[in-house]
């Protein structure tokens, strides 16, 4: 039963190995070219240096444990994200550029922001803030990183002092209220006035202490490492980039190769042809050098003859050679099989019923005489008169096109085959027929032959066309014996040729021993 064609092509490990062997150098050249191009581009780029300064943020303990200032709020540690946003704020970046003697317009701030990086490391009771600046000048990168760290520390100091200032202002407001109450205490009792004066003294003492702390207060940031001018640029890194480009190019090229293979709609090898059809592979003709014409491998033709002989028990064996569409090598297979049968001692008849595009008369140089048209028309009055072209090989060519091939074949082909079976002294009858999907001639002849050989050209026969051709043959009652692969680049089933058996004499076929055997 013909198996349905898979929706997605399969690429097994064997096929993958073949692809790598066939296109390995192409993949390496593509990846190497990409790596070399990246290397050259990297050398042409301006080196960029990166300098980094590190800051430590810890919680301030200025007010912890103070009995005098028990009401002063403690300074909680800011989270790392707050310091990150502060470092990238316009205030801090603007101060950094101004301190470095650079313009601080919005465009300059944006440019500096593109070349600046903030990285934070969060701890349980502390945070580390890493400020990095990139520049084409290593000294300038270090200078900007240190200036940026100083600007952030200055912002943190101002933040802490601002909290002291707010608390001081609150105390001063309380003191003003107490002073006002004391100035208006004409009717107050001596005890009440004493309490106000005591509170006045306490507030004044706290204000003096807060002012002292405000003047000396510092933020939660302290410098860990000062940025130094880097000795090596961070980018470009030509060797690293080249290796990465080579690997990416290799993966990209291999992916494109797999995508190309997955999108192929043709039969790629014998294994795929078998999976698509479940038909046995009876022969694989390798791709021949240009200029050999229709000459195919005689060794493969011999294998095909043996496979066909053991597949069919009829006598004579009548084989139709066809293909799904044209240009797949069916006529070459028919000629090669006929010659192999004749060399094997079988009396073989080769008939050209590819009347639309006959080729046998050209191959065997037959320009005149009886052909298939006159043979069909004159039966049974005149017996067929094939032409012997080689030892044991007879040919009935097609020297003129049929006027109406379907009608003529429908009426005369069955009597013609019956006559050959009953009176013809042939062991093998091979018929070259048109493609199945091109015309209906083959469908008319196929039910009356012993079997049909379907020729499949590797890399050209469409998988859907192959399936359609086999289904049509099945519907008309034809028996498809198997597949014959043509123009195979690397056979998966046939044994490799052995040098020991090469160069045998044509008369006896005895092989010459190799040099090792002579010794």
XYZ file of C-alpha atoms in Angstrom:
519
model
C 0.000 0.000 0.000
C 1.309 3.447 -0.921
C 2.090 5.464 2.144
C 1.011 9.122 2.254
C 3.713 11.683 1.762
C 4.681 13.297 5.088
C 3.762 16.924 5.542
C 7.265 17.729 6.767
C 10.361 16.218 5.114
C 12.443 13.969 7.313
C 16.188 14.357 7.640
C 17.734 11.325 9.330
C 21.263 10.982 10.649
C 22.498 9.345 7.453
C 21.133 12.198 5.368
C 22.578 14.684 7.821
C 25.985 13.070 7.456
C 25.706 13.261 3.676
C 24.827 16.946 3.867
C 27.805 17.653 6.089
C 30.178 15.750 3.812
C 28.808 17.428 0.709
C 28.510 20.966 2.049
C 31.063 20.888 4.874
C 33.621 23.022 3.087
C 30.920 25.479 2.050
C 29.816 25.855 5.663
C 33.401 26.354 6.840
C 34.175 28.868 4.101
C 31.026 30.855 4.867
C 31.678 30.873 8.627
C 35.385 31.624 8.118
C 34.610 34.508 5.772
C 32.174 35.947 8.296
C 34.754 35.601 11.075
C 37.492 37.225 8.957
C 35.192 40.062 7.958
C 34.286 40.649 11.601
C 37.977 40.608 12.542
C 38.803 43.258 9.944
C 35.869 45.445 10.958
C 36.910 45.152 14.611
C 40.434 46.345 13.843
C 39.014 49.369 12.036
C 36.835 50.430 14.980
C 37.974 53.000 17.531
C 38.953 51.354 20.849
C 36.635 52.104 23.754
C 37.892 52.030 27.364
C 35.775 51.597 30.476
C 36.696 52.799 33.954
C 34.689 52.039 37.103
C 34.495 53.470 40.624
C 32.843 51.621 43.506
C 30.828 53.106 46.351
C 29.560 51.488 49.563
C 26.201 52.535 51.025
C 25.756 51.751 54.742
C 23.186 52.941 57.289
C 24.243 56.049 59.242
C 24.680 55.605 63.009
C 24.979 59.302 63.867
C 21.887 59.336 66.094
C 21.791 55.812 67.408
C 22.069 55.600 71.169
C 21.942 59.352 71.728
C 20.179 60.209 74.974
C 20.305 63.881 74.200
C 18.611 63.567 70.846
C 16.251 60.752 71.458
C 13.572 62.437 69.404
C 15.742 62.795 66.255
C 14.545 60.371 63.515
C 17.125 57.803 62.455
C 18.437 57.720 58.843
C 17.300 54.486 57.115
C 19.401 52.924 54.338
C 18.181 53.660 50.836
C 17.686 50.658 48.570
C 20.001 50.053 45.614
C 17.398 51.069 43.032
C 17.062 54.508 44.656
C 20.812 55.071 44.341
C 20.681 53.898 40.722
C 17.976 56.416 39.863
C 19.823 59.145 41.738
C 23.064 58.416 39.851
C 21.253 58.727 36.515
C 19.288 61.822 37.498
C 19.796 65.077 35.650
C 21.053 66.778 38.803
C 23.913 64.339 39.419
C 24.838 63.960 35.730
C 24.717 67.735 35.208
C 27.040 68.340 38.170
C 29.371 65.651 36.843
C 29.685 67.320 33.454
C 30.056 70.774 34.965
C 32.789 69.601 37.331
C 34.576 67.917 34.417
C 34.408 71.147 32.410
C 31.968 69.768 29.828
C 28.718 71.287 28.572
C 25.613 70.085 30.384
C 22.903 70.644 27.814
C 20.136 67.990 27.474
C 21.861 66.490 24.431
C 25.131 66.233 26.391
C 23.344 64.575 29.302
C 21.805 62.052 26.937
C 25.182 61.328 25.343
C 26.797 60.809 28.740
C 23.899 58.571 29.793
C 24.544 56.324 26.778
C 28.171 55.898 27.788
C 27.435 55.416 31.509
C 26.456 52.260 33.344
C 25.238 51.737 36.921
C 25.428 48.320 38.523
C 24.312 47.583 42.085
C 24.981 44.717 44.471
C 22.490 44.474 47.313
C 23.453 43.210 50.763
C 21.577 42.787 54.000
C 22.814 45.994 55.659
C 24.731 47.615 52.817
C 24.758 48.118 49.064
C 27.563 48.428 46.536
C 27.119 50.870 43.661
C 29.454 50.516 40.664
C 29.655 53.520 38.324
C 31.231 52.826 34.917
C 32.024 55.270 32.130
C 33.189 54.446 28.609
C 35.361 56.712 26.513
C 37.889 56.562 23.706
C 40.439 58.084 26.110
C 41.233 55.789 29.085
C 42.287 58.703 31.317
C 39.132 60.601 30.454
C 37.025 57.544 31.309
C 38.649 57.285 34.765
C 38.293 61.013 35.381
C 34.593 61.019 34.509
C 33.925 57.912 36.640
C 35.567 59.518 39.690
C 33.787 62.829 39.102
C 30.495 60.985 38.782
C 31.141 59.166 42.087
C 31.950 62.468 43.792
C 28.748 64.050 42.458
C 26.670 61.142 43.760
C 28.356 61.328 47.165
C 27.706 65.077 47.232
C 24.038 64.467 46.476
C 23.878 61.914 49.300
C 25.537 64.351 51.739
C 23.039 67.059 50.815
C 20.200 64.603 51.314
C 21.335 63.752 54.842
C 22.055 67.386 55.756
C 18.631 68.312 54.421
C 17.039 65.935 56.924
C 19.038 67.605 59.718
C 17.966 71.006 58.464
C 14.323 70.000 58.476
C 14.616 68.762 62.052
C 16.443 71.939 63.098
C 13.737 74.099 61.583
C 11.136 72.119 63.502
C 12.999 72.711 66.760
C 13.381 76.422 65.997
C 9.646 76.701 65.386
C 8.965 75.052 68.743
C 11.452 77.410 70.428
C 9.734 80.454 68.921
C 6.409 79.302 70.340
C 7.968 78.818 73.800
C 9.644 82.253 73.662
C 6.330 83.853 72.720
C 4.648 82.155 75.644
C 7.357 83.357 78.029
C 7.069 86.950 76.767
C 3.317 86.924 77.323
C 3.462 85.183 80.740
C 2.416 88.180 82.840
C -0.363 86.356 84.603
C 1.314 82.950 84.786
C 2.289 81.332 88.043
C 5.948 81.051 88.965
C 5.834 77.268 88.546
C 4.440 77.537 84.998
C 7.025 80.112 84.054
C 9.793 77.914 85.425
C 8.616 75.004 83.264
C 8.600 77.179 80.132
C 12.115 78.372 80.814
C 13.290 74.794 81.340
C 11.718 73.768 77.998
C 13.314 76.812 76.353
C 16.751 75.786 77.538
C 16.241 72.185 76.375
C 15.119 73.251 72.909
C 18.031 75.647 72.563
C 20.453 72.929 73.562
C 18.962 70.516 70.965
C 19.109 73.211 68.280
C 22.775 73.843 68.985
C 23.554 70.119 68.798
C 21.583 69.618 65.551
C 23.384 72.596 64.010
C 26.706 71.029 64.929
C 25.681 67.679 63.452
C 24.288 69.366 60.348
C 27.608 71.061 59.671
C 29.567 67.811 60.088
C 27.046 65.298 58.737
C 27.913 63.096 55.770
C 25.818 60.753 53.676
C 25.640 56.997 53.641
C 28.017 56.632 50.683
C 31.730 56.039 50.996
C 34.300 55.421 48.267
C 35.647 51.871 48.026
C 37.684 51.970 44.817
C 38.659 54.955 42.796
C 38.574 54.526 39.026
C 41.946 54.161 37.313
C 42.762 54.421 33.617
C 42.298 50.956 32.046
C 45.214 49.416 30.175
C 43.111 47.470 27.662
C 39.993 48.500 25.789
C 36.703 46.805 26.547
C 35.708 46.968 22.899
C 36.296 46.026 20.243
C 37.805 42.625 21.012
C 38.737 41.388 17.543
C 39.674 37.804 18.384
C 36.599 37.196 20.549
C 34.321 38.827 18.000
C 35.871 36.794 15.163
C 35.411 33.495 17.028
C 31.827 34.418 17.916
C 31.106 35.423 14.311
C 32.601 32.143 13.075
C 30.388 30.102 15.395
C 27.308 32.169 14.583
C 28.070 31.869 10.866
C 28.476 28.121 11.210
C 25.143 27.768 13.012
C 23.440 30.163 10.598
C 24.767 28.402 7.506
C 23.833 24.992 8.884
C 20.365 26.268 9.769
C 19.894 27.650 6.272
C 21.076 24.333 4.842
C 18.553 22.423 6.960
C 15.834 24.894 6.002
C 16.697 24.428 2.343
C 16.612 20.652 2.709
C 13.330 20.783 4.614
C 11.740 22.868 1.853
C 12.779 20.470 -0.912
C 9.771 18.841 -2.561
C 11.722 16.330 -4.621
C 12.824 12.791 -3.798
C 16.247 13.204 -2.251
C 17.444 9.606 -1.994
C 16.419 5.957 -2.178
C 15.492 5.760 1.508
C 13.024 8.589 1.124
C 11.576 7.026 -2.038
C 10.987 3.793 -0.114
C 9.375 5.623 2.812
C 7.043 7.451 0.437
C 5.966 4.445 -1.621
C 6.788 1.242 0.324
C 7.975 -0.173 -3.022
C 11.253 -2.110 -3.265
C 14.259 -0.448 -4.812
C 15.361 -2.649 -7.707
C 18.255 -0.554 -8.987
C 20.234 2.643 -8.438
C 21.969 4.078 -11.493
C 24.738 6.464 -10.466
C 25.193 9.859 -12.031
C 27.343 9.437 -15.133
C 29.908 11.943 -16.442
C 28.725 14.473 -19.004
C 29.022 13.275 -22.586
C 28.079 9.637 -21.927
C 24.701 10.092 -23.617
C 22.215 7.388 -22.577
C 24.900 4.993 -21.396
C 24.230 3.934 -17.814
C 26.191 1.668 -15.492
C 26.175 -1.922 -16.879
C 26.805 -3.290 -13.372
C 23.646 -1.656 -12.032
C 21.724 -2.809 -15.104
C 22.853 -6.350 -14.297
C 21.544 -6.004 -10.743
C 18.260 -4.679 -12.135
C 17.982 -7.641 -14.527
C 18.467 -10.119 -11.672
C 15.925 -8.336 -9.439
C 13.309 -8.226 -12.210
C 13.918 -11.873 -13.146
C 13.327 -13.030 -9.574
C 10.303 -10.778 -9.145
C 8.291 -12.022 -12.141
C 7.550 -15.668 -12.903
C 5.870 -15.068 -16.294
C 7.384 -16.204 -19.551
C 8.085 -14.072 -21.384
C 8.493 -11.292 -18.850
C 6.938 -8.092 -20.221
C 8.222 -4.978 -18.481
C 6.997 -1.405 -19.027
C 9.469 1.331 -18.129
C 7.897 4.669 -17.194
C 8.276 7.699 -14.907
C 5.984 10.321 -13.372
C 7.064 13.091 -15.777
C 9.590 13.623 -18.566
C 13.365 14.095 -18.304
C 13.875 11.474 -15.601
C 15.855 8.933 -17.663
C 13.320 6.157 -18.299
C 14.478 5.564 -21.908
C 18.096 5.254 -20.733
C 17.006 2.740 -18.087
C 15.040 0.744 -20.687
C 18.038 0.592 -23.047
C 20.459 -0.340 -20.239
C 18.148 -3.062 -18.896
C 17.633 -4.511 -22.372
C 21.372 -4.686 -22.996
C 21.962 -6.300 -19.603
C 19.322 -8.954 -20.321
C 20.846 -9.654 -23.726
C 24.347 -9.996 -22.266
C 22.930 -12.423 -19.710
C 21.911 -14.710 -22.583
C 18.238 -13.831 -22.640
C 16.524 -13.262 -25.952
C 15.344 -9.683 -25.425
C 12.898 -7.495 -27.367
C 12.992 -3.719 -26.832
C 9.911 -1.820 -28.046
C 9.613 1.961 -28.390
C 6.045 2.923 -27.537
C 7.038 6.418 -26.440
C 5.607 7.540 -29.756
C 5.423 11.204 -28.845
C 9.173 11.487 -28.252
C 10.848 8.297 -29.563
C 14.570 7.853 -28.935
C 15.428 4.188 -29.598
C 15.914 4.665 -33.340
C 18.486 7.361 -32.631
C 20.315 5.267 -30.050
C 20.596 2.251 -32.384
C 20.790 4.320 -35.620
C 17.671 2.914 -37.241
C 16.371 5.186 -39.990
C 14.100 2.905 -42.015
C 12.263 -0.408 -41.951
C 9.319 -1.732 -40.024
C 8.438 0.167 -36.870
C 5.859 -0.110 -34.089
C 3.195 1.778 -36.045
C 3.235 -0.573 -39.018
C 3.526 -3.554 -36.671
C 0.368 -2.620 -34.766
C -1.609 -1.758 -37.896
C -0.660 -4.864 -39.894
C -1.335 -7.411 -37.146
C -2.330 -10.239 -37.514
C -1.709 -10.271 -41.260
C 2.015 -9.535 -40.896
C 4.122 -10.812 -38.046
C 6.424 -8.329 -36.276
C 9.875 -8.080 -37.775
C 12.180 -6.698 -35.048
C 15.693 -5.550 -35.932
C 18.592 -7.318 -34.227
C 20.936 -4.564 -33.059
C 23.178 -6.607 -30.756
C 23.628 -10.205 -29.792
C 20.283 -11.437 -28.317
C 18.849 -7.901 -28.508
C 16.029 -7.017 -30.903
C 14.387 -3.636 -31.316
C 11.054 -2.432 -32.698
C 11.593 1.329 -33.052
C 9.134 4.144 -33.574
C 10.030 5.907 -36.799
C 6.827 7.915 -37.205
C 4.424 9.433 -34.677
C 1.060 7.872 -34.047
C -1.874 9.959 -35.246
C -4.084 9.069 -32.275
C -2.039 7.049 -29.756
C -4.786 6.439 -27.121
C -7.279 5.158 -29.699
C -4.744 2.994 -31.526
C -3.320 1.528 -28.343
C -6.769 0.833 -26.907
C -7.645 -1.223 -29.976
C -4.365 -2.890 -30.902
C -2.006 -3.110 -27.922
C -3.670 -6.074 -26.182
C -3.726 -8.249 -29.367
C -0.129 -7.234 -29.993
C 1.007 -8.365 -26.530
C -1.010 -11.582 -26.804
C 0.648 -12.349 -30.119
C 4.116 -11.797 -28.627
C 3.322 -14.084 -25.706
C 2.045 -16.879 -27.899
C 4.425 -16.735 -30.843
C 7.389 -14.631 -29.923
C 10.570 -16.501 -28.992
C 11.559 -13.913 -26.380
C 12.564 -14.300 -22.752
C 12.253 -10.614 -21.931
C 10.127 -7.886 -23.558
C 10.928 -4.341 -22.455
C 8.647 -1.455 -23.473
C 9.703 2.196 -23.296
C 6.489 4.107 -22.466
C 5.623 7.808 -21.997
C 5.463 9.431 -18.538
C 2.348 8.564 -16.540
C 1.310 12.132 -15.749
C 2.022 13.533 -19.226
C -0.269 11.398 -21.441
C -2.624 8.434 -21.037
C -0.647 6.005 -23.239
C 1.040 4.221 -20.349
C -2.244 3.776 -18.468
C -3.683 1.947 -21.490
C -0.716 -0.424 -21.753
C 0.095 -0.990 -18.065
C -2.685 -3.521 -17.201
C -1.493 -5.937 -19.942
C 2.192 -6.198 -19.014
C 3.825 -8.355 -16.365
C 4.899 -5.344 -14.350
C 5.851 -1.675 -14.408
C 9.178 -0.167 -13.336
C 8.917 3.404 -12.082
C 12.027 5.482 -12.779
C 12.755 8.160 -10.166
C 15.450 10.751 -10.706
C 17.191 11.764 -7.516
C 16.773 15.433 -6.722
C 14.308 16.067 -9.560
C 11.259 13.802 -9.242
C 8.578 15.586 -7.257
C 7.339 13.541 -4.306
C 3.685 14.375 -4.903
C 3.950 13.585 -8.590
C 5.529 10.223 -7.751
C 2.699 9.388 -5.387
C 0.070 10.495 -7.909
C 1.629 8.405 -10.689
C 1.691 5.281 -8.508
C -1.894 5.799 -7.376
C -3.082 6.169 -10.980
C -1.279 2.971 -11.996
C -2.877 1.176 -9.075
C -6.350 2.359 -10.060
C -6.015 0.986 -13.606
C -4.939 -2.406 -12.300
C -1.234 -2.227 -13.141
C 1.352 -4.067 -11.075
C 4.229 -1.810 -10.083
C 7.255 -4.013 -9.465
C 9.409 -1.396 -7.815
C 11.484 1.730 -8.205
C 14.595 2.437 -10.230
C 16.602 5.410 -8.990
C 18.456 7.360 -11.668
C 21.365 9.797 -11.446
C 22.121 8.834 -7.855
C 25.026 10.749 -6.380
C 25.740 8.260 -3.609
C 24.121 4.848 -3.489
C 22.808 3.643 -0.137
C 21.949 0.073 -1.152
C 24.275 -1.169 -3.871
C 27.771 -2.438 -3.014
C 30.732 -0.261 -3.865
C 32.855 -1.281 -6.866
C 35.913 -3.336 -6.030
C 39.163 -2.452 -7.775
C 40.091 -6.114 -7.965
C 37.263 -6.706 -10.435
C 37.924 -3.669 -12.604
C 39.540 -4.028 -16.003
C 38.439 -7.611 -16.745
C 38.682 -8.736 -20.378
C 35.557 -8.212 -22.449
C 35.591 -11.700 -23.917
C 35.673 -13.730 -20.697
C 34.951 -11.251 -17.900
C 37.861 -12.696 -15.875
C 39.292 -10.048 -13.604
C 42.935 -9.095 -13.471
C 44.616 -9.677 -10.083
C 45.792 -6.663 -8.222
C 49.413 -5.833 -7.554
C 49.180 -7.228 -4.029
C 47.873 -10.554 -5.298
C 50.660 -10.857 -7.877
C 53.198 -10.578 -5.094
